[in-house]
Amino acid sequence: MARKALITGTTGQDGAYLAEFLLGKGYEVHGMVRRSSTENFERIAHLRGRVTLHQADLLDQLSIVELIQKVRPDEVYNLAAQSFVPTSWVQPLLTGEFTGLGVTRMLEGIRLVDRSIRFYQASSSEMFGAVREEPQNEHTPFWPRSPYGVAKVYGHWITVNYRESYGIFACSGILFNHESPLRGKEFVTRKITDAVARIKLGLQDKLRLGNLDAMRDWGFSGDYVRAMWLMLQQDQPDDYVVATGEKHSVREFVELAFQHVDLDWRDWVEVDPALFRPAEVNTLRGDASKARRVLGWEPTVSFPELVRMMVDADLARVRREERGQVRD
Ligand code: NAP
Ligand code: F7E
């Protein structure tokens, strides 16, 4: 019989890549979606009919318990969260509810229904914040710099705690930034590649950005969902950093993206102080040697390849939209 996976956040970037990956492995895939007045299933449109969608919400404990009871999954991947860092200052309480307490609600569902269900928690390099050492590994102390980062620290430790308290096979993947053509357009990489495509095609004349000096360890989402799955296939549950080990500045990303379409970024980019954050995470670089050693995981997409992949995808999409074939 096919193994069953339940993904929360299946309409998001990672949810779409993970659903496709698990279908490829022969899983029966179930996705949790929250109710919305208009459907937002674009990222999984190509998987319609192959993923079973169920309505539930991270804020609603009973909906989660009933969902786990109904699906009886072998594995749960908790990807749902309020994931945009700037919004976490505007809605710190809601971010804590979704991104922090939501994890406990998922774990409580497993504890009540079936403790043998394996659990993956989407933890984040944002937990390292004001970094205590470089590169960051599984033992680096946390110093989160946003309500989002603080909520993720809670989610990480409650995952560890349910493993230690109840023996649940619960893993926390501490993933560094990972991007793709499916990345939300408010995140800096996709904001840049979407603007580059629109500028190249004469549809936009400026790109306003915040801190160009911030440095991130950027990888490809398609690679990172493989690491999530590998964590749940081990004999023992554990926590892993997943990263490329390289860091680049926002400025370097901008430069490469414009270069790819033969434009000089200095002609198009304006720095807007309103986009600076109340507290910034200046630099992040991960040490994924444990994931490499234990899981046999390696990233396959380099930084320049990622930039080019995203620019090319946005160029193709904007051209299609302009021909009136696709509405955004
Ligand atoms: P994303 O594109 O923002 O997707 C977030 C998902 O969560 C969406 O499907 C969203 O549903 C869902 N969601 C939000 N609130 C919910 C609620 N109350 N109930 C049910 N579903 C809810 O995020 P992503 O980039 O794929 O990231 C996946 C996870 O990894 C997140 O937990 C994120 O914090 C974490 N993470 C991401 C990165 C990264 O670089 N991408 C790195 C480390 C950790 P709607 O479509 O309805 O909004
Ligand atoms: O910002 C700087 C900004 O919003 C990256 C989430 O997936 O990864 C993501 O969080 C950097 C920051 O991602 C703009 O100040 C400059 O230093 O793309 P971002 P993030 O905050 O690193 C982690 C691992 C997660 O877990 C999160 O869920 O870019 N930056 N100018 C800008 N950022 C944005 N968004 N927009 C700008 O105009």
JSON list of C-alpha atoms in Angstrom, two decimals, residues 51 91 98 118 238 257 264 319:
[
{"chain": "A", "resi": 51, "resn": "VAL", "atom": "CA", "xyz": [-3.24, 15.66, -4.35]},
{"chain": "A", "resi": 91, "resn": "GLN", "atom": "CA", "xyz": [1.09, 41.17, 13.01]},
{"chain": "A", "resi": 98, "resn": "PHE", "atom": "CA", "xyz": [0.43, 30.50, 13.16]},
{"chain": "A", "resi": 118, "resn": "ARG", "atom": "CA", "xyz": [6.50, 10.95, 11.69]},
{"chain": "A", "resi": 238, "resn": "ASP", "atom": "CA", "xyz": [17.06, 14.47, 14.62]},
{"chain": "A", "resi": 257, "resn": "ALA", "atom": "CA", "xyz": [19.88, 39.18, -12.42]},
{"chain": "A", "resi": 264, "resn": "ASP", "atom": "CA", "xyz": [23.10, 47.60, -15.71]},
{"chain": "A", "resi": 319, "resn": "ARG", "atom": "CA", "xyz": [5.68, 37.38, -21.97]}
]
